[in-house]
Amino acid sequence: MGEIVYQGSFAAAGRALNLSPPSVSRIVSDLESNLGVRLFNRSTRRLALTEEGQVFLQRGEAILDEIDALREMMRARHRVLSGRITLSSSVAFGNELLPPAIAAFLGKHPGVQVQLGISNRTVDLIQEHVDIAFRIGVGGLPDSTLQAIKVLDYRLIFVAAPGYVSAHGCPTDLEELKGRPIVKLFTGSWGHVHTLQTPDGPVEYRVPEGFSVDAFRAQLGAVLAGHGLSLMHDYIAEPEISAGRLIQVLPGFQTEPQSVFAVYAHRHLMATRIRVFLDFIREWFKGRNTPTRGAAVPDESL
């Protein structure tokens, strides 16, 4: 309407809008029919707004100005990140590796708030309004509304405290583990049997009973106390190995790499803060990925 008033005729407005005069006339007629009022008084010589047309044009232009302001505000929110990101993570990964990464991200983007829920339960991203869930394996993503990117790989490795190695010696194969004290980490059905890659090929290793725990912190505490050696997630063990509090034993015997994925709901227009966070997390963990020789197997322990 504004262009018609500015140009003074349907024909001139059509040329400005790259529309034919009949098309402009039809659009106005349809709008008048929909509103139930006449917007223009028109004759072969003269075109003028009715009183209703003046009100409609004034209010319409004000609404369009508000839409433009809202659009600019949304663009500004994308330039300066703000809003909340809701995360879900399995226990060990969420406790050990995510907090430093989240803290570094918030240091760069202080306008963002992050809410992290830690649980071994598989959350429903859509129903529970979770933006990103960190999972071990993705099971082929049967839900077509979900997508995933790999964050990092990890393995289970054998470790022991220096005092344990001094007292019991360092084993050189699985046979030498028989009769030794072992700290076993398990969660439900996971953790009782592991497939190990060995110099002679893959073998099934049944972890002996003895001291069994269902929390990685209890496992780490028992191993640090010298109670026994253990199969431990490498990212839990690595800081202790670097500090000299643990030693990796049987380095030729470890599990295949498992993969941690960031799973998120597929959206045509993803909020910029979520996209930037995904890129940041992928880059943060990029340096500690190890090459994967086979498909990731879901690991329920995290």
Short mmCIF file of C-alpha atoms in Angstrom, two decimals:
data_model
loop_
_atom_site.label_atom_id
_atom_site.label_comp_id
_atom_site.label_asym_id
_atom_site.label_seq_id
_atom_site.Cartn_x
_atom_site.Cartn_y
_atom_site.Cartn_z
CA MET A 1 0.00 0.00 0.00
CA GLY A 2 2.74 2.41 0.90
CA GLU A 3 4.30 2.10 -2.55
CA ILE A 4 0.95 2.82 -4.23
CA VAL A 5 0.48 5.99 -2.18
CA TYR A 6 4.07 7.07 -2.80
CA GLN A 7 3.93 6.43 -6.55
CA GLY A 8 0.40 7.82 -6.96
CA SER A 9 -1.00 5.02 -9.13
CA PHE A 10 -1.27 1.26 -9.45
CA ALA A 11 0.73 1.32 -12.69
CA ALA A 12 3.64 3.29 -11.20
CA ALA A 13 3.64 1.10 -8.07
CA GLY A 14 3.67 -1.99 -10.28
CA ARG A 15 6.71 -0.73 -12.16
CA ALA A 16 8.52 -0.03 -8.85
CA LEU A 17 7.63 -3.46 -7.50
CA ASN A 18 8.18 -5.28 -10.79
CA LEU A 19 4.50 -6.27 -10.94
CA SER A 20 1.89 -5.72 -13.63
CA PRO A 21 -0.88 -3.16 -12.91
CA PRO A 22 -3.56 -5.91 -12.91
CA SER A 23 -1.54 -7.81 -10.30
CA VAL A 24 -1.34 -4.76 -8.06
CA SER A 25 -5.05 -4.14 -8.49
CA ARG A 26 -5.85 -7.77 -7.65
CA ILE A 27 -3.68 -7.67 -4.51
CA VAL A 28 -5.46 -4.55 -3.26
CA SER A 29 -8.89 -6.00 -4.08
CA ASP A 30 -8.09 -9.22 -2.23
CA LEU A 31 -6.88 -7.25 0.80
CA GLU A 32 -10.02 -5.08 0.82
CA SER A 33 -12.19 -8.19 0.54
CA ASN A 34 -10.35 -9.81 3.42
CA LEU A 35 -10.63 -6.72 5.63
CA GLY A 36 -14.20 -5.92 4.60
CA VAL A 37 -13.43 -2.24 3.96
CA ARG A 38 -12.43 -0.06 1.01
CA LEU A 39 -8.84 1.17 1.26
CA PHE A 40 -8.72 3.38 -1.85
CA ASN A 41 -11.14 5.68 -3.60
CA ARG A 42 -10.12 5.35 -7.21
CA SER A 43 -11.30 6.62 -10.56
CA THR A 44 -9.74 6.95 -13.99
CA ARG A 45 -8.13 10.24 -12.92
CA ARG A 46 -7.68 10.07 -9.19
CA LEU A 47 -6.45 7.68 -6.49
CA ALA A 48 -6.76 8.47 -2.79
CA LEU A 49 -6.79 6.61 0.51
CA THR A 50 -10.05 6.24 2.37
CA GLU A 51 -10.13 7.02 6.09
CA GLU A 52 -9.84 3.28 6.80
CA GLY A 53 -6.98 3.08 4.32
CA GLN A 54 -5.10 5.84 6.14
CA VAL A 55 -5.50 4.04 9.50
CA PHE A 56 -4.45 0.70 7.98
CA LEU A 57 -1.39 2.23 6.31
CA GLN A 58 -0.25 4.06 9.46
CA ARG A 59 -0.68 1.02 11.71
CA GLY A 60 0.80 -1.29 9.09
CA GLU A 61 3.92 0.86 8.71
CA ALA A 62 4.33 0.94 12.50
CA ILE A 63 4.07 -2.87 12.65
CA LEU A 64 6.63 -3.23 9.86
CA ASP A 65 8.98 -0.90 11.74
CA GLU A 66 8.61 -3.09 14.84
CA ILE A 67 9.34 -6.20 12.78
CA ASP A 68 12.48 -4.56 11.38
CA ALA A 69 13.58 -3.63 14.92
CA LEU A 70 12.92 -7.19 16.12
CA ARG A 71 14.86 -8.60 13.18
CA GLU A 72 17.81 -6.35 13.99
CA MET A 73 17.63 -7.32 17.66
CA MET A 74 17.76 -11.01 16.70
CA ARG A 75 20.74 -10.36 14.46
CA ALA A 76 22.45 -8.51 17.31
CA ARG A 77 21.85 -11.49 19.62
CA HIS A 78 23.67 -13.64 17.08
CA ARG A 79 26.60 -11.25 16.92
CA VAL A 80 26.91 -11.12 20.74
CA LEU A 81 26.03 -14.57 22.03
CA SER A 82 23.42 -14.73 24.77
CA GLY A 83 20.82 -17.11 26.16
CA ARG A 84 20.93 -20.53 27.79
CA ILE A 85 22.44 -23.79 26.52
CA THR A 86 21.08 -26.92 28.22
CA LEU A 87 23.44 -29.90 28.22
CA SER A 88 23.22 -33.52 29.34
CA SER A 89 26.22 -35.76 29.87
CA SER A 90 27.13 -39.16 31.17
CA VAL A 91 28.79 -39.16 34.58
CA ALA A 92 32.52 -39.61 34.01
CA PHE A 93 32.73 -37.43 30.92
CA GLY A 94 30.51 -34.77 32.49
CA ASN A 95 32.47 -34.70 35.73
CA GLU A 96 35.99 -34.90 34.35
CA LEU A 97 36.22 -33.36 30.90
CA LEU A 98 33.27 -31.04 30.29
CA PRO A 99 33.63 -28.50 33.15
CA PRO A 100 37.00 -27.05 32.00
CA ALA A 101 35.72 -26.80 28.43
CA ILE A 102 32.48 -25.10 29.53
CA ALA A 103 34.42 -22.67 31.75
CA ALA A 104 36.67 -21.72 28.82
CA PHE A 105 33.64 -21.22 26.55
CA LEU A 106 31.90 -18.98 29.11
CA GLY A 107 35.11 -16.98 29.48
CA LYS A 108 34.84 -16.11 25.79
CA HIS A 109 31.04 -15.65 25.80
CA PRO A 110 29.98 -14.27 29.21
CA GLY A 111 26.48 -13.49 27.94
CA VAL A 112 25.66 -17.22 27.66
CA GLN A 113 24.41 -19.40 30.51
CA VAL A 114 25.07 -23.16 30.53
CA GLN A 115 23.01 -25.70 32.45
CA LEU A 116 24.65 -29.15 32.70
CA GLY A 117 22.79 -32.24 33.86
CA ILE A 118 24.92 -35.29 34.66
CA SER A 119 23.36 -38.74 34.54
CA ASN A 120 23.86 -42.13 32.94
CA ARG A 121 20.22 -41.97 31.81
CA THR A 122 19.59 -41.43 28.10
CA VAL A 123 17.58 -38.23 27.92
CA ASP A 124 14.93 -37.37 25.35
CA LEU A 125 16.30 -34.17 23.84
CA ILE A 126 12.98 -32.96 22.46
CA GLN A 127 10.73 -33.81 25.40
CA GLU A 128 13.22 -32.61 28.03
CA HIS A 129 14.31 -29.48 26.15
CA VAL A 130 17.98 -30.45 26.03
CA ASP A 131 20.09 -28.71 23.41
CA ILE A 132 23.06 -31.12 23.36
CA ALA A 133 23.61 -34.55 24.94
CA PHE A 134 27.06 -36.13 25.17
CA ARG A 135 26.73 -39.87 24.57
CA ILE A 136 28.98 -42.88 24.12
CA GLY A 137 28.08 -44.25 20.71
CA VAL A 138 24.92 -43.19 18.91
CA GLY A 139 23.32 -46.50 17.91
CA GLY A 140 22.88 -45.40 14.31
CA LEU A 141 20.70 -42.46 15.37
CA PRO A 142 17.35 -44.19 14.69
CA ASP A 143 15.58 -40.90 15.41
CA SER A 144 15.89 -38.94 12.17
CA THR A 145 15.42 -35.66 14.04
CA LEU A 146 18.80 -36.11 15.75
CA GLN A 147 22.30 -35.48 14.45
CA ALA A 148 25.70 -36.13 16.04
CA ILE A 149 29.30 -35.07 15.78
CA LYS A 150 32.23 -36.98 17.28
CA VAL A 151 33.93 -35.18 20.13
CA LEU A 152 36.73 -37.54 21.13
CA ASP A 153 37.92 -41.14 21.38
CA TYR A 154 39.08 -42.93 24.52
CA ARG A 155 40.20 -46.39 25.62
CA LEU A 156 40.26 -48.50 28.76
CA ILE A 157 43.83 -49.12 29.91
CA PHE A 158 45.40 -51.08 32.76
CA VAL A 159 46.83 -48.92 35.55
CA ALA A 160 48.23 -49.43 39.03
CA ALA A 161 49.79 -47.34 41.78
CA PRO A 162 53.63 -47.31 41.99
CA GLY A 163 53.41 -48.94 45.43
CA TYR A 164 51.35 -51.81 44.02
CA VAL A 165 53.88 -52.40 41.25
CA SER A 166 56.74 -52.36 43.78
CA ALA A 167 54.97 -54.92 45.95
CA HIS A 168 53.57 -57.22 43.25
CA GLY A 169 55.73 -56.58 40.22
CA CYS A 170 54.59 -55.46 36.77
CA PRO A 171 52.57 -58.08 34.83
CA THR A 172 53.56 -58.79 31.23
CA ASP A 173 50.43 -60.69 30.07
CA LEU A 174 46.89 -61.50 31.15
CA GLU A 175 47.93 -64.83 32.69
CA GLU A 176 49.94 -62.95 35.30
CA LEU A 177 46.81 -61.12 36.42
CA LYS A 178 45.32 -64.31 37.86
CA GLY A 179 45.28 -64.20 41.62
CA ARG A 180 46.19 -60.52 41.80
CA PRO A 181 43.86 -58.00 43.46
CA ILE A 182 41.77 -56.21 40.83
CA VAL A 183 39.49 -53.18 41.18
CA LYS A 184 36.54 -53.64 38.80
CA LEU A 185 34.36 -50.81 37.57
CA PHE A 186 30.89 -51.88 36.45
CA THR A 187 27.55 -50.28 35.66
CA GLY A 188 24.66 -52.69 35.29
CA SER A 189 25.66 -55.25 32.68
CA TRP A 190 28.65 -53.21 31.53
CA GLY A 191 32.16 -53.77 32.89
CA HIS A 192 32.18 -57.51 33.60
CA VAL A 193 33.70 -58.58 30.27
CA HIS A 194 35.85 -56.49 27.92
CA THR A 195 37.25 -57.20 24.48
CA LEU A 196 40.95 -56.37 24.63
CA GLN A 197 43.29 -55.77 21.75
CA THR A 198 46.48 -57.74 22.47
CA PRO A 199 49.71 -58.54 20.57
CA ASP A 200 48.05 -61.85 19.62
CA GLY A 201 44.74 -60.32 18.53
CA PRO A 202 41.46 -59.59 20.30
CA VAL A 203 40.56 -61.62 23.40
CA GLU A 204 37.60 -61.62 25.78
CA TYR A 205 38.75 -60.67 29.26
CA ARG A 206 36.43 -61.39 32.20
CA VAL A 207 37.29 -59.05 35.04
CA PRO A 208 37.55 -61.06 38.26
CA GLU A 209 35.35 -60.32 41.26
CA GLY A 210 36.94 -58.98 44.40
CA PHE A 211 36.63 -55.24 44.85
CA SER A 212 33.85 -54.07 42.52
CA VAL A 213 32.55 -50.51 42.40
CA ASP A 214 29.95 -48.71 40.28
CA ALA A 215 31.51 -45.24 40.46
CA PHE A 216 34.70 -44.17 38.73
CA ARG A 217 35.77 -42.00 41.70
CA ALA A 218 35.64 -45.02 44.00
CA GLN A 219 37.61 -47.00 41.41
CA LEU A 220 40.28 -44.30 41.19
CA GLY A 221 40.51 -43.96 44.97
CA ALA A 222 40.96 -47.70 45.46
CA VAL A 223 43.68 -47.91 42.80
CA LEU A 224 45.52 -44.86 44.15
CA ALA A 225 45.42 -46.48 47.60
CA GLY A 226 47.27 -49.47 46.14
CA HIS A 227 44.48 -52.00 46.53
CA GLY A 228 44.92 -53.41 43.03
CA LEU A 229 45.33 -52.69 39.37
CA SER A 230 42.35 -51.80 37.20
CA LEU A 231 41.02 -51.21 33.69
CA MET A 232 40.38 -47.46 33.69
CA HIS A 233 39.20 -44.85 31.19
CA ASP A 234 42.34 -43.24 29.82
CA TYR A 235 41.09 -39.70 30.36
CA ILE A 236 40.55 -40.47 34.05
CA ALA A 237 43.99 -42.08 34.37
CA GLU A 238 46.07 -39.65 32.29
CA PRO A 239 46.29 -36.81 34.87
CA GLU A 240 47.31 -39.30 37.57
CA ILE A 241 49.89 -40.89 35.27
CA SER A 242 51.33 -37.46 34.43
CA ALA A 243 51.55 -36.66 38.15
CA GLY A 244 53.34 -39.96 38.89
CA ARG A 245 50.52 -41.31 41.06
CA LEU A 246 49.61 -44.09 38.61
CA ILE A 247 51.56 -46.25 36.17
CA GLN A 248 50.18 -47.78 32.99
CA VAL A 249 50.79 -51.51 32.97
CA LEU A 250 50.28 -54.00 30.15
CA PRO A 251 50.43 -51.20 27.53
CA GLY A 252 49.89 -53.74 24.74
CA PHE A 253 46.53 -54.76 26.25
CA GLN A 254 43.70 -52.24 25.98
CA THR A 255 40.21 -51.87 24.56
CA GLU A 256 39.40 -50.58 21.11
CA PRO A 257 38.74 -46.83 21.05
CA GLN A 258 35.23 -45.79 22.00
CA SER A 259 33.73 -42.51 20.76
CA VAL A 260 31.98 -39.71 22.62
CA PHE A 261 29.41 -37.90 20.48
CA ALA A 262 27.60 -34.60 20.86
CA VAL A 263 23.99 -35.36 19.89
CA TYR A 264 21.58 -32.55 19.07
CA ALA A 265 18.18 -32.06 17.50
CA HIS A 266 18.23 -31.24 13.80
CA ARG A 267 16.91 -27.73 13.22
CA HIS A 268 16.71 -25.70 10.03
CA LEU A 269 17.73 -22.56 11.95
CA MET A 270 19.94 -23.54 14.90
CA ALA A 271 20.53 -20.85 17.52
CA THR A 272 23.96 -19.34 16.96
CA ARG A 273 25.04 -19.94 20.57
CA ILE A 274 24.48 -23.70 20.13
CA ARG A 275 26.31 -23.82 16.81
CA VAL A 276 29.25 -21.85 18.24
CA PHE A 277 29.34 -24.09 21.32
CA LEU A 278 29.44 -27.24 19.17
CA ASP A 279 32.32 -25.82 17.12
CA PHE A 280 34.14 -24.81 20.31
CA ILE A 281 33.77 -28.25 21.93
CA ARG A 282 34.93 -30.05 18.80
CA GLU A 283 38.03 -27.84 18.62
CA TRP A 284 38.67 -28.13 22.39
CA PHE A 285 38.91 -31.92 22.27
CA LYS A 286 40.52 -32.11 18.83
CA GLY A 287 44.04 -32.56 20.19
CA ARG A 288 43.32 -35.62 22.31
CA ASN A 289 41.53 -37.79 19.75
CA THR A 290 43.14 -41.11 18.87
CA PRO A 291 42.65 -42.91 15.56
CA THR A 292 39.70 -45.27 15.59
CA ARG A 293 40.31 -48.63 13.97
CA GLY A 294 36.74 -49.88 14.21
CA ALA A 295 33.17 -48.82 14.79
CA ALA A 296 32.38 -47.27 18.15
CA VAL A 297 30.59 -49.60 20.54
CA PRO A 298 28.19 -47.99 23.01
CA ASP A 299 29.70 -47.96 26.49
CA GLU A 300 27.16 -47.71 29.29
CA SER A 301 29.75 -46.87 31.94
CA LEU A 302 29.83 -43.12 31.28
#
